[in-house]
Structures are given as C-alpha cells and as structure tokens.
Coordinates of C-alpha atoms in Angstrom, one line a residue:
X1 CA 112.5 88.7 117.3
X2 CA 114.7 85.9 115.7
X3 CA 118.1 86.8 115.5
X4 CA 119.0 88.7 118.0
X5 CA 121.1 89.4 121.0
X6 CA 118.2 88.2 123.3
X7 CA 118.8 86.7 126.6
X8 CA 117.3 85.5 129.5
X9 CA 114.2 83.1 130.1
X10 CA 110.7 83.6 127.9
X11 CA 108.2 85.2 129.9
X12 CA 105.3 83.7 131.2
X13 CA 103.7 86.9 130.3
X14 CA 103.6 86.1 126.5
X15 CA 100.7 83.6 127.0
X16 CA 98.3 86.3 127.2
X17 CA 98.9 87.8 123.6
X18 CA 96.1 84.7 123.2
X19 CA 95.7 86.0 119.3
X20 CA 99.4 85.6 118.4
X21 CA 99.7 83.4 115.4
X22 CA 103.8 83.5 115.0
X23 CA 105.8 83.1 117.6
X24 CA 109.6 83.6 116.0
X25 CA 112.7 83.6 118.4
X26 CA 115.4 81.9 116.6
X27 CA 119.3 82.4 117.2
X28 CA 119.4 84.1 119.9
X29 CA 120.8 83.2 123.8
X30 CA 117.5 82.5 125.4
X31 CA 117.9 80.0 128.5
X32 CA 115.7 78.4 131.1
X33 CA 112.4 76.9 130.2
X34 CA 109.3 76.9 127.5
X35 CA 106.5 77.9 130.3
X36 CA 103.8 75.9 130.6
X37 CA 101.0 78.6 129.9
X38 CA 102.1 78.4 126.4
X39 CA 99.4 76.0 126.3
X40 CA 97.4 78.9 126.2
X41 CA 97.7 80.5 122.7
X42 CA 95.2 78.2 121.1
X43 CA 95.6 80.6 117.8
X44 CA 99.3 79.5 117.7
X45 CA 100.6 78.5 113.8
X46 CA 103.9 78.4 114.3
X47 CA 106.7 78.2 117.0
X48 CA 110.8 79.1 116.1
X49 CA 112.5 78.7 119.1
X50 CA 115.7 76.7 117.9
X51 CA 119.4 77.6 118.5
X52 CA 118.9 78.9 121.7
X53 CA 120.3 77.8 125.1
X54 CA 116.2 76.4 126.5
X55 CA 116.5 73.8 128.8
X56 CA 113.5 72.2 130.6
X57 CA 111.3 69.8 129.1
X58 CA 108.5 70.3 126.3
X59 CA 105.7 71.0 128.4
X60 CA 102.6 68.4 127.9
X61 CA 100.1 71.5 127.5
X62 CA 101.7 71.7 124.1
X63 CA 98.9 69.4 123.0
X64 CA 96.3 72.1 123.2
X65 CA 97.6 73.8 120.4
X66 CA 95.6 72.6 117.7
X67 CA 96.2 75.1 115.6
X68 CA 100.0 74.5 115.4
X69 CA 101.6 73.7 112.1
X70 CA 105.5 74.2 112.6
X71 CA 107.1 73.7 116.1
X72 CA 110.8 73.7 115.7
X73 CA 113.0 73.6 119.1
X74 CA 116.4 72.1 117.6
X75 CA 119.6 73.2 118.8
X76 CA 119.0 73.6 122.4
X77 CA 119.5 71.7 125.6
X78 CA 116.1 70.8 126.4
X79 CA 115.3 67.3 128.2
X80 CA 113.3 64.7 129.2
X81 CA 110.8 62.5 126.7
X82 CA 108.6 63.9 123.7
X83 CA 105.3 63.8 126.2
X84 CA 102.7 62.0 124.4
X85 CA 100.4 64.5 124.1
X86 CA 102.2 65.8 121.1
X87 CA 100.3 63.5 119.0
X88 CA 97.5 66.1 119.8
X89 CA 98.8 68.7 116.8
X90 CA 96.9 67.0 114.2
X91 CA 97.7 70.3 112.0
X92 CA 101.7 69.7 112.4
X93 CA 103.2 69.9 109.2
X94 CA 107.1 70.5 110.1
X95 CA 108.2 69.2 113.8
X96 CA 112.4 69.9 114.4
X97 CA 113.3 68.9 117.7
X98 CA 116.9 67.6 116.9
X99 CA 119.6 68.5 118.4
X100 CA 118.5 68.3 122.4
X101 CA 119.2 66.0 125.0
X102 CA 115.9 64.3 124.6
X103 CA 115.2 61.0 126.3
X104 CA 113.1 58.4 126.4
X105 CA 111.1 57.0 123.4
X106 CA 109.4 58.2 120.6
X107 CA 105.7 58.1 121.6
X108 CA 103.5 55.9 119.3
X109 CA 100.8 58.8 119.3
X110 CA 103.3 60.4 116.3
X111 CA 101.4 58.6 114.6
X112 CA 98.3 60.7 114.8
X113 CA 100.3 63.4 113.0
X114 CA 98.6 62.5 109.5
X115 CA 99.7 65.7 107.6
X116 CA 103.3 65.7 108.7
X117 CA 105.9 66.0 105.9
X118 CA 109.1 66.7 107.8
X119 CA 110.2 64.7 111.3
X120 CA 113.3 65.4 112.7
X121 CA 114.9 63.9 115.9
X122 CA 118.2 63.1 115.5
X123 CA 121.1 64.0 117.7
X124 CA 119.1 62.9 121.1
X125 CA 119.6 60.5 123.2
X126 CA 116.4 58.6 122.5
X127 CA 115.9 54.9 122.9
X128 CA 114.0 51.9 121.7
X129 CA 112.4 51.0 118.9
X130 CA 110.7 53.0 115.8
X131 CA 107.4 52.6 116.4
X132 CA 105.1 50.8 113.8
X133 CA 103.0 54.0 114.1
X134 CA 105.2 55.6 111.8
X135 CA 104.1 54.2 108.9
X136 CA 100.8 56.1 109.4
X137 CA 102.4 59.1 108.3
X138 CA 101.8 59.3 104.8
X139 CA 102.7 62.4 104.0
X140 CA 105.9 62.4 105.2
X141 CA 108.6 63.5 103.1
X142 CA 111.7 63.8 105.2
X143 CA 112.3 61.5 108.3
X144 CA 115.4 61.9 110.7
X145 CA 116.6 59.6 113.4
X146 CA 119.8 59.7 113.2
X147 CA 122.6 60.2 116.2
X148 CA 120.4 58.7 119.2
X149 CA 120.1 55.2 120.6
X150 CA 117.6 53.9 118.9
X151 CA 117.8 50.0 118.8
X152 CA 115.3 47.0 117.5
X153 CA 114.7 47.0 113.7
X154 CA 112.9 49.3 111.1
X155 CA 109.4 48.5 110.9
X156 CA 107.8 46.9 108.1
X157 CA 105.3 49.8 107.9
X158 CA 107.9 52.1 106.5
X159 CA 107.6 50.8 103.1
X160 CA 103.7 52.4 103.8
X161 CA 105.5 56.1 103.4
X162 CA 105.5 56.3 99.4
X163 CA 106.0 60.0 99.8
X164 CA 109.7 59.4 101.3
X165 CA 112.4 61.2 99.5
X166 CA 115.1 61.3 102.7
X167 CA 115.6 58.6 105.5
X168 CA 118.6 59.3 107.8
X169 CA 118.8 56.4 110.6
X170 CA 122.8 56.6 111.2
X171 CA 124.6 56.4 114.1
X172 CA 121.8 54.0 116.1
X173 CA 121.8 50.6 117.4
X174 CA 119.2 49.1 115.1
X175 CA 119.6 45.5 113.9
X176 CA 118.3 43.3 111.7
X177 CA 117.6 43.4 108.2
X178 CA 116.9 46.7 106.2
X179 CA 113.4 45.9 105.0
X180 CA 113.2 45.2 100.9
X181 CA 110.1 47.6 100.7
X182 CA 111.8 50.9 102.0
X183 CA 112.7 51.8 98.2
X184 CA 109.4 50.3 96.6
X185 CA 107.7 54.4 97.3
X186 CA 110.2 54.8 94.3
X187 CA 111.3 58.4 95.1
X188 CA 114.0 58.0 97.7
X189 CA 117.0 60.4 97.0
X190 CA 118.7 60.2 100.5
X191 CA 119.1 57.0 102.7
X192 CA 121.4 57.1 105.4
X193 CA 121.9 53.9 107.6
X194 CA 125.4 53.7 108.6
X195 CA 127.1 52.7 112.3
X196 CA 124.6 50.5 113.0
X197 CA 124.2 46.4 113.4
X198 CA 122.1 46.0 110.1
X199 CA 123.0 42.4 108.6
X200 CA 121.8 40.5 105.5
X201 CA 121.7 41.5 101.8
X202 CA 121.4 45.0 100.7
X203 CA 118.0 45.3 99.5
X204 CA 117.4 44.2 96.3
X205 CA 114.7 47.0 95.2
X206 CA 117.8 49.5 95.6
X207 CA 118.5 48.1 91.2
X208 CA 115.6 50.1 90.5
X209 CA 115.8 53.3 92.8
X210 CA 116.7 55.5 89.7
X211 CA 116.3 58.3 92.1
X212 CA 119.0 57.8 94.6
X213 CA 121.1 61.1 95.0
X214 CA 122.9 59.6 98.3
X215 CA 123.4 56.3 99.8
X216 CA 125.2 55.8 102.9
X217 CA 125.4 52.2 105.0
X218 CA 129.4 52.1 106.4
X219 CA 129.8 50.3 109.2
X220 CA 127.2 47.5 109.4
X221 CA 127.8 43.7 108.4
X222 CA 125.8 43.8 105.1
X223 CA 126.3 41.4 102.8
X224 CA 125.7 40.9 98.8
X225 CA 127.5 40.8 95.2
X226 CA 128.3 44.1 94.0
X227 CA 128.5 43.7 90.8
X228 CA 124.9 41.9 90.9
X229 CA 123.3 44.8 94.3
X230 CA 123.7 47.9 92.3
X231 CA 122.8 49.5 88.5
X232 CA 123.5 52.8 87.0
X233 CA 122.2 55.4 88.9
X234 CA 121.8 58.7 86.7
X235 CA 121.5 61.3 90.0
X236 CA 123.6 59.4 92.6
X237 CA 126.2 61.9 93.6
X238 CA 127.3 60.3 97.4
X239 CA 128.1 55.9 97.4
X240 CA 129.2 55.0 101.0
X241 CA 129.3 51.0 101.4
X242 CA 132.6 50.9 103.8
X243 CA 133.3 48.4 106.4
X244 CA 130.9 46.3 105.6
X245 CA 131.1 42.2 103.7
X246 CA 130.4 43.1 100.4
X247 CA 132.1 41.0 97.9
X248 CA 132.4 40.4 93.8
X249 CA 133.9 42.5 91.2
X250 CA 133.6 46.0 90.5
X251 CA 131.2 46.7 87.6
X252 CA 131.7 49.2 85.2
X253 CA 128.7 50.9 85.9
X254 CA 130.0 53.0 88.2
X255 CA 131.6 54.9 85.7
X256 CA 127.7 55.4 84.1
X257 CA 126.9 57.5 87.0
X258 CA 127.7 60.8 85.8
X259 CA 127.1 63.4 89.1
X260 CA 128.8 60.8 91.2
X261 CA 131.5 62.7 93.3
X262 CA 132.3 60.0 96.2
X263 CA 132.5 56.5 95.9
X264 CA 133.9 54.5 99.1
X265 CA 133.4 50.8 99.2
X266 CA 136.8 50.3 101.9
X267 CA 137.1 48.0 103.9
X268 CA 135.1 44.8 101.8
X269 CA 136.0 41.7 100.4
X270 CA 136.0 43.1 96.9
X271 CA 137.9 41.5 93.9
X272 CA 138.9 41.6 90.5
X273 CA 140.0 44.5 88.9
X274 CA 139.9 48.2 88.8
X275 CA 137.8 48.8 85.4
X276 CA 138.9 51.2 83.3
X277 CA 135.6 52.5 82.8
X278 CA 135.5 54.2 86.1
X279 CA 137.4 56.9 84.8
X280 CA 134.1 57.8 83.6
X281 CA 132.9 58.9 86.4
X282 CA 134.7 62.8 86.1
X283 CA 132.8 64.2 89.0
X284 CA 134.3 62.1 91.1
X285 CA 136.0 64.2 94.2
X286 CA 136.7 61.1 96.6
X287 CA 137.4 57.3 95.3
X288 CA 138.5 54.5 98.3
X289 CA 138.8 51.4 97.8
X290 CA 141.4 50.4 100.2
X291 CA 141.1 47.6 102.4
X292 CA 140.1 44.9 99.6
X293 CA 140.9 42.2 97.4
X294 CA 142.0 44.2 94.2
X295 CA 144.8 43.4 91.9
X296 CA 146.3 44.0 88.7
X297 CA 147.3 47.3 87.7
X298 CA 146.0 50.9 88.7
X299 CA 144.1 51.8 85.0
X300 CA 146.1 54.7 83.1
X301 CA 142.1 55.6 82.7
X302 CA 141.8 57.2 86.0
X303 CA 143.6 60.3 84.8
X304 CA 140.4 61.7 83.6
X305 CA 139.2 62.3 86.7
X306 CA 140.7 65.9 87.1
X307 CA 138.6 66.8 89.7
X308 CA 140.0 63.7 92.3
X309 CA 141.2 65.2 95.5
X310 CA 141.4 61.9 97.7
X311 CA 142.5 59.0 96.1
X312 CA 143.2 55.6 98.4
X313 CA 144.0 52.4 97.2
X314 CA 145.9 51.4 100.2
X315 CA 146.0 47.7 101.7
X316 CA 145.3 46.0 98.4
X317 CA 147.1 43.4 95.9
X318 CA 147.6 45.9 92.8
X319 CA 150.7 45.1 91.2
X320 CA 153.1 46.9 88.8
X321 CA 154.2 50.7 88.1
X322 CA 152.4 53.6 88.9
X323 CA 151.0 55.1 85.5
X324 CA 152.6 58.5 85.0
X325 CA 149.1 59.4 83.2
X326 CA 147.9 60.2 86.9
X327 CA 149.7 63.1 86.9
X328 CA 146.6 64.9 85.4
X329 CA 145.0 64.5 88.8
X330 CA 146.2 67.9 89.4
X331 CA 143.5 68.3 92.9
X332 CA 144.8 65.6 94.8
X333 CA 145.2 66.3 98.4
X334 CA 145.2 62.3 99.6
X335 CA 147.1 59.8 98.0
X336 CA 147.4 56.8 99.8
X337 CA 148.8 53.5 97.6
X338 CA 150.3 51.9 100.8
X339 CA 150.6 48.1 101.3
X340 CA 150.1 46.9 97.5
X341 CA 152.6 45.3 95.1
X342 CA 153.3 48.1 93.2
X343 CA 156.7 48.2 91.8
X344 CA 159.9 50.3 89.5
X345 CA 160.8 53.9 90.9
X346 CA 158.7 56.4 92.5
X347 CA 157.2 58.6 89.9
X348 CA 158.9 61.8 89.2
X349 CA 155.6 63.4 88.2
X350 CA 154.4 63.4 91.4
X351 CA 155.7 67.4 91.6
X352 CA 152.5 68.1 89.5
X353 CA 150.4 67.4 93.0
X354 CA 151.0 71.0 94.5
X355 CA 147.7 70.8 96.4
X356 CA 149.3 67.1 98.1
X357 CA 148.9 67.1 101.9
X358 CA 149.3 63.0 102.2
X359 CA 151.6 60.7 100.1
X360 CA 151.7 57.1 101.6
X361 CA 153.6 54.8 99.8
X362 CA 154.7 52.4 102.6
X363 CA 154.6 48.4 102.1
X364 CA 155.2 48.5 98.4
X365 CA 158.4 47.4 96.1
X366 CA 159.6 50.7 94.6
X367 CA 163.1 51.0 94.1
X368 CA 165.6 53.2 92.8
X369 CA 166.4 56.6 94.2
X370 CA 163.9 58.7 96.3
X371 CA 163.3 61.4 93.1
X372 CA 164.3 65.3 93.7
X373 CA 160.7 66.1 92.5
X374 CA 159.2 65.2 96.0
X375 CA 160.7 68.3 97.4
X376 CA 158.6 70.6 95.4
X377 CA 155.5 69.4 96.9
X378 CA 155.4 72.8 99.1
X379 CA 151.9 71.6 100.9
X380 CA 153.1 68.1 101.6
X381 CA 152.4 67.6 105.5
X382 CA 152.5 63.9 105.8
X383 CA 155.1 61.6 103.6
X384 CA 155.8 57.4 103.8
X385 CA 157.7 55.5 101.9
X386 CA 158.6 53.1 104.8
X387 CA 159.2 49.5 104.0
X388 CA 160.2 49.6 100.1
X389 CA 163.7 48.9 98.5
X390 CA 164.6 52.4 98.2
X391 CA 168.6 53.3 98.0
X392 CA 171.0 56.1 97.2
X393 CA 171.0 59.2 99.2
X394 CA 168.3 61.4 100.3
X395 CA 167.8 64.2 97.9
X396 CA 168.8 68.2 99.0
X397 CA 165.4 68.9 97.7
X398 CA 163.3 67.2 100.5
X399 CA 164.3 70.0 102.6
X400 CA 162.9 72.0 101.0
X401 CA 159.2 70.3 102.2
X402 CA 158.9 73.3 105.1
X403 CA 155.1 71.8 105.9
X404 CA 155.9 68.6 106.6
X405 CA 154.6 67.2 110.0
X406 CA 155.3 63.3 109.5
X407 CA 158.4 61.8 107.5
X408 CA 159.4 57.6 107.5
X409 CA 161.9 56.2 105.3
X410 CA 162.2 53.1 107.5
X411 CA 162.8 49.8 106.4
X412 CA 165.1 50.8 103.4
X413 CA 168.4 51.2 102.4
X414 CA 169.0 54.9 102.3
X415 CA 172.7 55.8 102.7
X416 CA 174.4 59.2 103.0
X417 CA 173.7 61.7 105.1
X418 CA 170.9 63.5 106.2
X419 CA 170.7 67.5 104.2
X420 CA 171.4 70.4 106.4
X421 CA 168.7 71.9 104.7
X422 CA 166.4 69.9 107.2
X423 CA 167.9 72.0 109.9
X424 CA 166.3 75.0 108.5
X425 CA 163.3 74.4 106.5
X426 CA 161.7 71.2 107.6
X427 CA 158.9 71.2 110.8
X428 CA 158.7 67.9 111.4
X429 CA 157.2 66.8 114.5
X430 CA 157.6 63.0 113.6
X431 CA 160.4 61.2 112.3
X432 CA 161.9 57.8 111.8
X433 CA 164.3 56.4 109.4
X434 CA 165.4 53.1 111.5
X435 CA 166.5 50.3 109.2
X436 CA 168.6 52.2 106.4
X437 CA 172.2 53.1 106.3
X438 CA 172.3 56.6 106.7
X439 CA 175.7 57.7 108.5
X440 CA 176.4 61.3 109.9
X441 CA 175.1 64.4 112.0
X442 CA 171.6 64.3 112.8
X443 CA 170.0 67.8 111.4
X444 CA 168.9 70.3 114.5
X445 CA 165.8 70.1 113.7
X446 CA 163.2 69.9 116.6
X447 CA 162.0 66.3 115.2
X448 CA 165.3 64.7 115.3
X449 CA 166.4 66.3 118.5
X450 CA 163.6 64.8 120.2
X451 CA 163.1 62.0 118.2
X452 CA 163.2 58.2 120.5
X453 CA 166.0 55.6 119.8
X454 CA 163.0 53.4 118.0
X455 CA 163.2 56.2 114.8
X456 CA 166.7 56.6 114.7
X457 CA 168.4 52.6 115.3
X458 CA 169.9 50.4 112.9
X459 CA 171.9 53.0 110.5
X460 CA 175.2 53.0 109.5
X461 CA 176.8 55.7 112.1
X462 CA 174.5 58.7 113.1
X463 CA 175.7 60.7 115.6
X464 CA 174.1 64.5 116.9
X465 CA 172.9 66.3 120.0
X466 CA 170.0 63.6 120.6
X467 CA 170.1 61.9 123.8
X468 CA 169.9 58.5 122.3
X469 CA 173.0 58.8 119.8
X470 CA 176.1 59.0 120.3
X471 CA 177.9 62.7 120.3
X472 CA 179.2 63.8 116.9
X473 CA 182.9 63.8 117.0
X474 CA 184.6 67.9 117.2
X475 CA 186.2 68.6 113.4
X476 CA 189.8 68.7 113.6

C-alpha cells in the first residue's frame, strides 16, 4: 500500500494477519506509533515503513521476528534508542533506520546480525562510540553513520569487514587516528570521513586502494605528503581533502585519473606548482585549490578541461597573466582567482564565460582598463575586482550586466562617471566603489540609493539622491 495518500496511525488490528510475509507502506503520511503487537507476525520477511511521519519508539517486541530480513523505517520522526533486542533478527539482511531522531547508542548486540550487508543510521542523534561488535559483521557491504554524534575512535575491528565497498562516518565527533587496516579488505569504493577530529597521517594502505570511486575527509586535522599519500586511481571520480594540514607538491598523477570530476584539496599547506599535467584530468567538473601555498603561473594546459564549471584558485601566490587559452572553459560558472599575484589587464576573453555566475578577482595586480567584454556576461550575479590597480572609466557595457546582485571596484583608481545604463538595467543589491576617483550622479538604482557611506567614500565628487552624499547640483 506504498505510495499512497495514507494517513493516520497503523492499526493494531494488522497483527492478526499472523501469515503476512510483506508488510509495504512507504511514502505515504502515516503518523503516530509502530504498535507493539507487531511482535506478533512471526512470518514477517520484510517491513517498508520509511518516509512517513511515525513517531514513537521501535518497539522491543521487534526481536521476535525471526523471520525478518529487511526492516527499513528511515525518513520518519521516530525516537528513543535502537532497543537491544534488535540483535535478535539473525535473518536481517538490509536494516535502514536513518533519518529519525534516534538516541542513545548503538547496541553492541548488532553484532549478532551475521548476515547483514547493508546498515544505515545516519542522520540521528546517536552518541558514543562504534562498538567493537561491528567488526562481526562480515557480510557487510554498506555501513552508514554519518550525521549523528558519534564520538571515540573507529574500532580496529573494522579492518575485519573485507566485504566493505562504502563507509560514510561524516559529520560525527570521532577522534583519533583513521585505522591503516580500513582499506586492507581491498574493495572500498566510497569512504566518507569528513567534519570530524580525526588527526595523524592519512593511511598509508589508501596507495593501493585501486578501487576508490570517492574519498571525502574535509575538515579534520590530517596530516601527510601528498605527493608521497596518494597514486593514480583509475575509478576515483570524487577527491575531497579540504581544510585539513596536508602539505608537499602536487603530483601529476592526478591528471592519470581519468573519471575524476572533483578534486578539492583548499585550505592545506600545499606547494609548488600547478602541473600541467592536470589538464589531463577532462572529467573534471570542480578543481579548488585555494587557500594554499601555490605559485608560479596558472598552466595554459588547463584549457582542456572543457567540462570545468567551478574553478578556484583564490588566496594563493600564483604570479603573472591570466592565459587567454582558458577561454575554452566554456562551462564555468565559478571563477574565483582572488588574492594571488596575478598581473597585466583583465582578459578580454572572459565574454566566452556566458554560463559565469561568480568572477572574483579581488587582491590581485591587474591593471589597465576594466574591458567592455565583462558586460556581455548576461548571467554574471556576483563581480570583484576590488583592490587591483585598475584605471580609466567604467565601461557603458557593464550595464548591461541586468543579473548582477554584488559589484566592488574598491580600492582602485576608477575615474569618470558612473553609466546611466546602471539606472535601468543593473539589480544590484550590493555595491561599493570607495577608494577610486569616480566624480558625478550616483545612478537611481535601488543599490546605490541605499547604499552606506562605507561603499560610496573617498571618490573624486559623487553626488545623488542618497542620504550620505551630498545633493547633485540643479543644471542650469
């Protein structure tokens, strides 16, 4: 009866169809609680009750279905602890209760569930440790913690799970070291262990995990050389090692990894520089690698990945022009070069970005005029080239930008006036061009009208119907 309009509680009155086998009633707006005398369908295979609105706790007469292979509950409201006596259903093969408002721990007697291959509890609220019981569960295949409170450190016993192919333990408060043996099954394709307090190296057994498809451990205080941690992967399609202490050049392996689409190492002590080889790596949809220690120039190489739609190298020492071959990156939505060294006049090809919702450019050294082209980025919704050594006047064409929500030109030495066309086009919600020499009627644009004396001060002599200028003089 899955799928449905249903409503109301399950009746108690379904306990006596003690022959039922299936009990499907999936997506549908069932509230109040499981009852109790579901203990007594003893011929009970399978429960789908998820994505409903149950609440209640799992009753402990659970346990007397022996018979049960597949209880799945997720996506509902339900509370309390997993009662112990769930380590009864020696037949479990699938047990789904994520997505709750479970509490507690998670009762050693799991490990009773021998022939379980899939264990999902994430997005709970449960607590503690992973018990060393889990490592009794040898064929399991797919284990999710993630999203609860879960602190202590992984076992040692989950090296014992050679089955493993997906381990998700984000978003917890476990500590310690992430055990050396938790790739040694040698058929992991999913780890997931960010936003926790893991510290020490990253396992060195992840070299010769030839089978990784995703790897994910941002926001821990790992350490290790990356050019010495990792090897060419020939499946990995998702690299997440952000905010972390990772340190050492960039090898050129990453551009041997031919179905990566996301590689994000932000936020590291990386060095060296960019290798041309990870132009490579076409597949790739996301590259950061802000927030490190690179230099040198951006490789000319990188134009070959076509398929790039974020791109930040922001907060970095790269040096030199922008290469105009990036301009095949026809996809990008995200490019973010802010706080470098990177030098000469904005690039003119930038108009080949029609997709481009974010250009930051702030805290570099480009110079010249701001180019004409930058108008015809129609999607354009957030622009900064704050704190550069830009001059001449600001081009008719940037009002043309009729998306735009954020616009600084601080910190330069703009001078002119600002285009009417602003007045018309632009829907800015955020300005600021303090520190230039701009002169003349503010536009009557929204933005500018409302905009604080902080994002208007230190110009040559702007006047409008802001409160914090001065009024423009009447025309003779």
């Amino acid at each position: 009866m899955g799928f449905n309009h249903l409503s109301g509680n399950i009746p108690s009155q379904i306990c006596l169809l003690t022959s039922l086998r299936v009990l499907a009633l999936p997506t549908n707006y069932l509230n109040g609680s499981i009852p109790p005398q579901i203990g007594m369908l003893v011929s009970l295979e399978v429960i789908y009750a998820y994505r409903n609105n149950l609440s209640g706790s799992i009753p402990v007469f659970i346990g007397n279905l022996s018979k049960l292979t597949n209880l799945e509950l997720s996506g509902n409201k339900i509370v309390g602890s997993i009662p112990n006596e769930i380590g009864q259903l020696k037949s479990l093969t699938t047990l789904f209760l994520y997505d709750n408002q479970l509490t507690g721990s998670i009762p050693v007697s799991i490990g009773n569930l021998s022939e379980l291959t899939e264990l999902s509890l994430s997005e709970n609220k449960i607590v503690e440790s992973i018990p060393n019981e889990i490592g009794q569960l040898k064929s399991l295949t797919n284990l999710y913690l993630n999203y609860n409170q879960l602190s202590g450190s992984i076992p040692m016993s989950i090296g014992n799970l050679s089955k493993l192919t997906e381990l998700s333990l984000g978003g917890n408060k476990i500590v310690g070291s992430i055990p050396n043996n938790i790739y040694l099954g040698g058929k992991l394709t999913w780890f997931g262990a960010g936003h926790n307090n893991f510290r020490g190296s990253i396992p060195k057994s992840i070299r010769n995990c030839s089978s990784l498809v995703h790897f994910s451990v941002a926001g821990n205080q790992l350490i290790g050389n990356i050019s010495e941690e990792f090897e060419i992967y020939p499946n990995l399609e998702y690299m997440d090692l952000s905010t972390n202490k990772v340190f050492g050049d960039l090898s050129e392996n990453w551009g041997q990894c031919p179905k990566l689409t996301m590689l994000n190492i932000s936020n590291n002590k990386i060095s060296g520089r960019l290798p041309p080889e990870l132009g490579k790596a076409t597949q790739l949809r996301e590259l950061d690698l802000s927030s490190n220690l690179l230099v040198g120039k951006i490789p000319k190489e990188l134009r070959q990945l076509k398929l790039l739609y974020i791109l930040e190298l922001n907060n970095n020492s790269l040096s030199s022009n922008v290469p105009a071959e990036i301009e095949m990156m026809l996809d990008l939505e995200t490019l973010d070069l802010a706080a470098n060294q990177l030098s000469g006049p904005i690039p003119m090809h930038l108009e080949h970005y029609s997709k481009l919702l974010l250009l930051n450019l702030r805290s570099n050294k480009f110079n010249g005029n701001i180019p004409f082209q930058i108008g015809n980025l129609h999607s354009l919704e957030n622009l900064d080239l704050s704190k550069n050594l830009l001059s001449g006047e600001l081009p008719l064409e940037l009002g043309h930008s009729d998306k735009l929500e954020t616009f600084n030109l601080s910190h330069n030495n703009l001078s002119g006036s600002i285009p009417s066309m602003f007045k018309e086009r632009i829907s800015s919600t955020s300005v600021d061009i303090t520190y230039n020499q701009l002169e003349g009627p503010l536009s009557n644009n929204k933005a500018f009208l409302e905009a604080p004396l902080e994002a208007l001060k230190d110009n040559k002599d702007l006047c409008g119907n802001n409160t914090n200028i001065k009024i423009c003089p009447t025309p003779k």
